[in-house]
mmCIF file of C-alpha atoms and ligand atoms in Angstrom:
data_model
loop_
_atom_site.group_PDB
_atom_site.id
_atom_site.type_symbol
_atom_site.label_atom_id
_atom_site.label_comp_id
_atom_site.label_asym_id
_atom_site.label_seq_id
_atom_site.Cartn_x
_atom_site.Cartn_y
_atom_site.Cartn_z
ATOM 1 C CA MET B 1 -180.264 -24.295 54.475
ATOM 2 C CA LEU B 2 -180.713 -23.115 57.994
ATOM 3 C CA VAL B 3 -178.748 -20.138 59.241
ATOM 4 C CA SER B 4 -175.774 -21.522 61.073
ATOM 5 C CA PRO B 5 -174.785 -19.962 64.403
ATOM 6 C CA VAL B 6 -171.092 -20.429 63.585
ATOM 7 C CA LEU B 7 -171.404 -17.552 61.118
ATOM 8 C CA GLY B 8 -172.085 -15.126 63.962
ATOM 9 C CA GLN B 9 -169.890 -12.040 63.947
ATOM 10 C CA THR B 10 -169.729 -8.698 65.699
ATOM 11 C CA TYR B 11 -169.820 -5.459 63.738
ATOM 12 C CA GLY B 12 -169.856 -2.037 65.358
ATOM 13 C CA GLY B 13 -170.399 -3.650 68.756
ATOM 14 C CA VAL B 14 -173.437 -5.669 67.676
ATOM 15 C CA GLU B 15 -173.467 -9.426 67.236
ATOM 16 C CA PHE B 16 -175.022 -10.682 64.006
ATOM 17 C CA PRO B 17 -175.844 -14.406 64.084
ATOM 18 C CA SER B 18 -175.863 -14.486 60.265
ATOM 19 C CA GLY B 19 -172.629 -12.528 59.876
ATOM 20 C CA GLU B 20 -171.810 -10.176 57.031
ATOM 21 C CA SER B 21 -174.838 -11.095 54.920
ATOM 22 C CA SER B 22 -177.080 -9.441 57.544
ATOM 23 C CA PHE B 23 -176.366 -6.006 56.091
ATOM 24 C CA ALA B 24 -178.129 -4.093 53.317
ATOM 25 C CA ASP B 25 -176.998 -5.083 49.833
ATOM 26 C CA GLU B 26 -178.486 -2.794 47.216
ATOM 27 C CA ILE B 27 -179.618 0.818 46.737
ATOM 28 C CA VAL B 28 -183.156 0.914 45.342
ATOM 29 C CA GLU B 29 -183.569 4.684 45.230
ATOM 30 C CA TYR B 30 -182.312 7.731 47.078
ATOM 31 C CA GLN B 31 -182.198 11.490 47.154
ATOM 32 C CA LEU B 32 -179.389 13.308 48.913
ATOM 33 C CA LYS B 33 -180.290 16.903 49.654
ATOM 34 C CA GLY B 34 -178.673 20.300 50.055
ATOM 35 C CA GLY B 35 -174.954 20.387 50.811
ATOM 36 C CA ALA B 36 -174.851 16.579 50.922
ATOM 37 C CA ALA B 37 -176.145 16.166 47.366
ATOM 38 C CA ASP B 38 -172.839 14.870 45.987
ATOM 39 C CA GLY B 39 -172.298 12.141 48.585
ATOM 40 C CA ASN B 40 -171.483 8.514 47.799
ATOM 41 C CA ILE B 41 -174.656 6.600 48.656
ATOM 42 C CA SER B 42 -172.941 3.194 48.444
ATOM 43 C CA LYS B 43 -171.268 3.892 51.798
ATOM 44 C CA ILE B 44 -174.528 2.868 53.475
ATOM 45 C CA LEU B 45 -174.237 -0.674 52.084
ATOM 46 C CA GLY B 46 -172.368 -3.569 53.660
ATOM 47 C CA ILE B 47 -170.978 -3.935 57.160
ATOM 48 C CA ALA B 48 -170.721 -1.103 59.693
ATOM 49 C CA ASP B 49 -167.323 0.420 58.883
ATOM 50 C CA ARG B 50 -167.658 4.063 60.064
ATOM 51 C CA LYS B 51 -167.661 5.211 56.434
ATOM 52 C CA SER B 52 -170.865 7.155 55.973
ATOM 53 C CA VAL B 53 -172.990 9.126 53.574
ATOM 54 C CA SER B 54 -174.880 12.229 54.714
ATOM 55 C CA LEU B 55 -178.523 12.410 53.658
ATOM 56 C CA GLY B 56 -178.955 16.186 53.769
ATOM 57 C CA ALA B 57 -182.055 17.837 55.193
ATOM 58 C CA TYR B 58 -184.973 15.449 54.577
ATOM 59 C CA GLY B 59 -182.908 13.345 52.171
ATOM 60 C CA TYR B 60 -183.748 9.664 51.991
ATOM 61 C CA VAL B 61 -182.575 6.281 50.807
ATOM 62 C CA VAL B 62 -184.294 2.952 50.142
ATOM 63 C CA VAL B 63 -182.096 -0.123 50.486
ATOM 64 C CA LYS B 64 -182.763 -3.774 49.829
ATOM 65 C CA PHE B 65 -181.538 -6.987 51.386
ATOM 66 C CA THR B 66 -180.866 -9.420 48.535
ATOM 67 C CA ASP B 67 -178.935 -12.338 50.081
ATOM 68 C CA ASN B 68 -180.950 -12.139 53.294
ATOM 69 C CA ALA B 69 -184.157 -10.630 54.684
ATOM 70 C CA LEU B 70 -185.288 -9.053 57.937
ATOM 71 C CA LYS B 71 -187.835 -10.949 60.005
ATOM 72 C CA CYS B 72 -189.333 -11.032 63.479
ATOM 73 C CA SER B 73 -187.343 -12.814 66.169
ATOM 74 C CA GLY B 74 -190.508 -13.987 67.914
ATOM 75 C CA ASP B 75 -189.434 -12.239 71.090
ATOM 76 C CA GLU B 76 -188.372 -8.839 72.374
ATOM 77 C CA GLN B 77 -184.830 -9.064 71.025
ATOM 78 C CA ASN B 78 -183.810 -6.308 68.651
ATOM 79 C CA ASP B 79 -184.164 -7.253 65.002
ATOM 80 C CA LEU B 80 -182.794 -4.260 63.093
ATOM 81 C CA VAL B 81 -179.946 -1.859 63.773
ATOM 82 C CA VAL B 82 -179.302 1.399 61.927
ATOM 83 C CA TYR B 83 -175.866 2.977 62.251
ATOM 84 C CA GLU B 84 -175.780 6.745 62.144
ATOM 85 C CA VAL B 85 -172.305 8.081 62.884
ATOM 86 C CA GLY B 86 -172.643 11.872 62.903
ATOM 87 C CA ASN B 87 -171.408 14.030 65.762
ATOM 88 C CA SER B 88 -174.751 15.675 66.347
ATOM 89 C CA ALA B 89 -177.190 13.814 68.585
ATOM 90 C CA GLN B 90 -179.915 15.948 67.016
ATOM 91 C CA GLU B 91 -179.657 14.302 63.640
ATOM 92 C CA LEU B 92 -182.446 11.746 63.727
ATOM 93 C CA VAL B 93 -183.730 9.469 61.013
ATOM 94 C CA GLU B 94 -187.177 7.990 60.521
ATOM 95 C CA ILE B 95 -187.160 4.317 59.586
ATOM 96 C CA PHE B 96 -189.649 2.258 57.581
ATOM 97 C CA ILE B 97 -189.659 -1.374 56.443
ATOM 98 C CA SER B 98 -191.455 -3.097 53.589
ATOM 99 C CA THR B 99 -191.895 -6.526 52.058
ATOM 100 C CA ASP B 100 -192.229 -5.180 48.508
ATOM 101 C CA GLY B 101 -190.826 -1.642 48.436
ATOM 102 C CA ASN B 102 -194.307 -0.170 47.960
ATOM 103 C CA GLU B 103 -196.171 -0.461 51.232
ATOM 104 C CA TRP B 104 -194.229 0.882 54.169
ATOM 105 C CA ILE B 105 -194.491 0.301 57.884
ATOM 106 C CA ARG B 106 -193.013 3.011 60.092
ATOM 107 C CA ILE B 107 -190.957 1.437 62.850
ATOM 108 C CA GLY B 108 -189.723 4.587 64.564
ATOM 109 C CA THR B 109 -187.044 7.241 64.728
ATOM 110 C CA GLY B 110 -183.531 7.167 66.095
ATOM 111 C CA GLY B 111 -180.037 8.587 65.948
ATOM 112 C CA LYS B 112 -176.552 7.187 66.420
ATOM 113 C CA LYS B 113 -176.661 3.401 66.638
ATOM 114 C CA CYS B 114 -180.342 2.663 67.070
ATOM 115 C CA PHE B 115 -182.111 -0.645 67.543
ATOM 116 C CA PHE B 116 -185.607 -1.788 66.689
ATOM 117 C CA ASP B 117 -187.648 -4.757 67.872
ATOM 118 C CA ILE B 118 -190.090 -5.191 64.994
ATOM 119 C CA ASP B 119 -192.213 -7.900 66.651
ATOM 120 C CA THR B 120 -194.204 -5.308 68.545
ATOM 121 C CA VAL B 121 -194.529 -2.711 65.779
ATOM 122 C CA GLU B 122 -198.111 -2.164 64.667
ATOM 123 C CA GLY B 123 -198.653 -3.464 61.139
ATOM 124 C CA VAL B 124 -195.699 -5.870 61.097
ATOM 125 C CA ASP B 125 -196.708 -9.387 60.030
ATOM 126 C CA CYS B 126 -194.336 -11.871 61.634
ATOM 127 C CA GLU B 127 -195.071 -14.412 58.901
ATOM 128 C CA GLU B 128 -193.495 -12.032 56.396
ATOM 129 C CA LYS B 129 -189.924 -11.320 55.371
ATOM 130 C CA TYR B 130 -188.956 -7.678 55.039
ATOM 131 C CA SER B 131 -186.484 -6.989 52.250
ATOM 132 C CA TYR B 132 -186.690 -3.195 52.082
ATOM 133 C CA VAL B 133 -185.699 -0.463 54.523
ATOM 134 C CA LYS B 134 -186.294 3.256 53.994
ATOM 135 C CA ILE B 135 -184.295 5.816 55.969
ATOM 136 C CA VAL B 136 -185.420 9.459 55.921
ATOM 137 C CA ASP B 137 -183.574 12.373 57.508
ATOM 138 C CA TYR B 138 -186.063 13.411 60.167
ATOM 139 C CA THR B 139 -184.611 16.503 61.765
ATOM 140 C CA GLY B 140 -184.051 18.396 58.534
ATOM 141 C CA LEU B 141 -181.157 20.522 59.776
ATOM 142 C CA ASN B 142 -180.136 22.489 56.723
ATOM 143 C CA THR B 143 -176.544 23.585 57.271
ATOM 144 C CA GLY B 144 -175.352 23.633 53.677
ATOM 145 C CA SER B 145 -172.263 21.566 54.549
ATOM 146 C CA SER B 146 -171.374 18.287 52.902
ATOM 147 C CA TYR B 147 -172.170 16.636 56.259
ATOM 148 C CA GLU B 148 -175.688 18.019 56.267
ATOM 149 C CA GLY B 149 -178.341 15.737 57.715
ATOM 150 C CA ALA B 150 -177.999 12.306 59.242
ATOM 151 C CA ASP B 151 -174.761 10.475 58.457
ATOM 152 C CA MET B 152 -175.538 6.887 57.547
ATOM 153 C CA ASP B 153 -172.981 4.116 57.867
ATOM 154 C CA ALA B 154 -174.914 0.842 57.667
ATOM 155 C CA ILE B 155 -178.196 -1.020 58.116
ATOM 156 C CA GLY B 156 -178.142 -4.523 59.551
ATOM 157 C CA ALA B 157 -180.797 -7.170 60.164
ATOM 158 C CA ILE B 158 -179.859 -8.815 63.455
ATOM 159 C CA THR B 159 -182.765 -11.201 62.941
ATOM 160 C CA SER B 160 -181.828 -12.240 59.424
ATOM 161 C CA THR B 161 -183.212 -15.063 57.346
ATOM 162 C CA ASN B 162 -182.842 -16.364 53.816
ATOM 163 C CA PRO B 163 -184.233 -13.983 51.178
ATOM 164 C CA THR B 164 -187.775 -14.194 49.920
ATOM 165 C CA SER B 165 -187.942 -16.895 47.264
ATOM 166 C CA ASN B 166 -190.966 -15.467 45.512
ATOM 167 C CA GLU B 167 -190.744 -11.911 44.194
ATOM 168 C CA GLU B 168 -194.412 -11.757 43.356
ATOM 169 C CA LYS B 169 -195.702 -8.236 43.895
ATOM 170 C CA SER B 170 -199.352 -8.100 42.945
ATOM 171 C CA GLY B 171 -200.631 -11.042 44.940
ATOM 172 C CA ASP B 172 -200.832 -13.488 42.037
ATOM 173 C CA ASN B 173 -200.007 -16.440 44.214
ATOM 174 C CA SER B 174 -202.372 -18.921 42.626
ATOM 175 C CA ARG B 175 -199.807 -20.646 40.475
ATOM 176 C CA ILE B 176 -196.565 -22.362 41.389
ATOM 177 C CA PRO B 177 -193.861 -21.447 38.889
ATOM 178 C CA SER B 178 -192.825 -24.498 36.893
ATOM 179 C CA ASP B 179 -189.200 -23.910 37.767
ATOM 180 C CA TYR B 180 -189.922 -23.749 41.474
ATOM 181 C CA ASN B 181 -187.379 -26.039 43.047
ATOM 182 C CA GLU B 182 -186.373 -24.437 46.303
ATOM 183 C CA VAL B 183 -186.956 -26.572 49.378
ATOM 184 C CA PRO B 184 -188.930 -24.602 51.943
ATOM 185 C CA GLU B 185 -186.974 -24.141 55.150
ATOM 186 C CA PHE B 186 -189.646 -23.572 57.714
ATOM 187 C CA PRO B 187 -192.985 -25.148 58.567
ATOM 188 C CA THR B 188 -194.592 -21.720 58.156
ATOM 189 C CA ILE B 189 -193.566 -21.827 54.510
ATOM 190 C CA ALA B 190 -193.918 -25.548 53.995
ATOM 191 C CA MET B 191 -197.498 -25.836 55.203
ATOM 192 C CA PRO B 192 -199.090 -23.305 52.817
ATOM 193 C CA MET B 193 -196.950 -24.668 49.988
ATOM 194 C CA LEU B 194 -198.105 -28.225 50.668
ATOM 195 C CA ALA B 195 -201.695 -27.013 50.806
ATOM 196 C CA ILE B 196 -201.345 -25.263 47.451
ATOM 197 C CA MET B 197 -199.641 -28.287 45.906
ATOM 198 C CA GLY B 198 -202.408 -30.529 47.262
ATOM 199 C CA LEU B 199 -205.098 -28.309 45.774
ATOM 200 C CA ALA B 200 -203.258 -28.228 42.465
ATOM 201 C CA LEU B 201 -203.172 -32.029 42.479
ATOM 202 C CA ILE B 202 -206.892 -32.317 43.192
ATOM 203 C CA TYR B 203 -207.686 -29.696 40.600
ATOM 204 C CA GLY B 204 -205.489 -31.429 38.070
ATOM 205 C CA LYS B 205 -207.246 -34.760 38.617
ATOM 206 C CA LYS B 206 -210.712 -33.242 38.267
ATOM 207 C CA ARG B 207 -209.834 -31.918 34.864
ATOM 208 C CA GLN B 208 -208.874 -35.330 33.498
HETATM 209 CA CA1 CA D 301 -177.166 -8.712 52.932
HETATM 210 CA CA1 CA D 302 -187.738 -8.956 67.992
HETATM 211 CA CA1 CA D 303 -170.528 2.330 55.805
#
């Protein structure tokens, strides 16, 4: 199914063509530091609602998109927005994205509501879908308060697509799972799939 424009909604002053699903869904791992150690990390999930969790000095969190994924827009439009809602403009975060949660691409730093156009970021493959975002407190201000570090409200993929259908991690892409029944949505997916299916057919015939 293609993403329908009628789902478009505005959250925290930003329009999301894919609506609520655009936001981060799951905590993969995190470490809240210092005075912020007892914070509620789940406040970073879901739509921008001004409810935040403080990371503490050099604290970090890895989140995952599960019902969507971040991708390139193909132009200079912003693709990702990170909502930091602290009062201090000095509290910056460093932001990374990943397709698999292992190999990270640094896309920059920012504070407050900050936007990123990933098309131009070195190392980003615009054929890929990015399901993971890592946010690291960059300034490292150690105040000892429960608001220590950057105060994270939400992470949203403005350029949001359907989630990756194949969770394969180690590059074993040589076999199509027997239960594979999802219809590819885009030519960029369909073409390689057709090629693989064609090869499988030829290979199958040769073995008879
Ligand atoms: Ca989501
Ligand atoms: Ca873009
Ligand atoms: Ca929030």
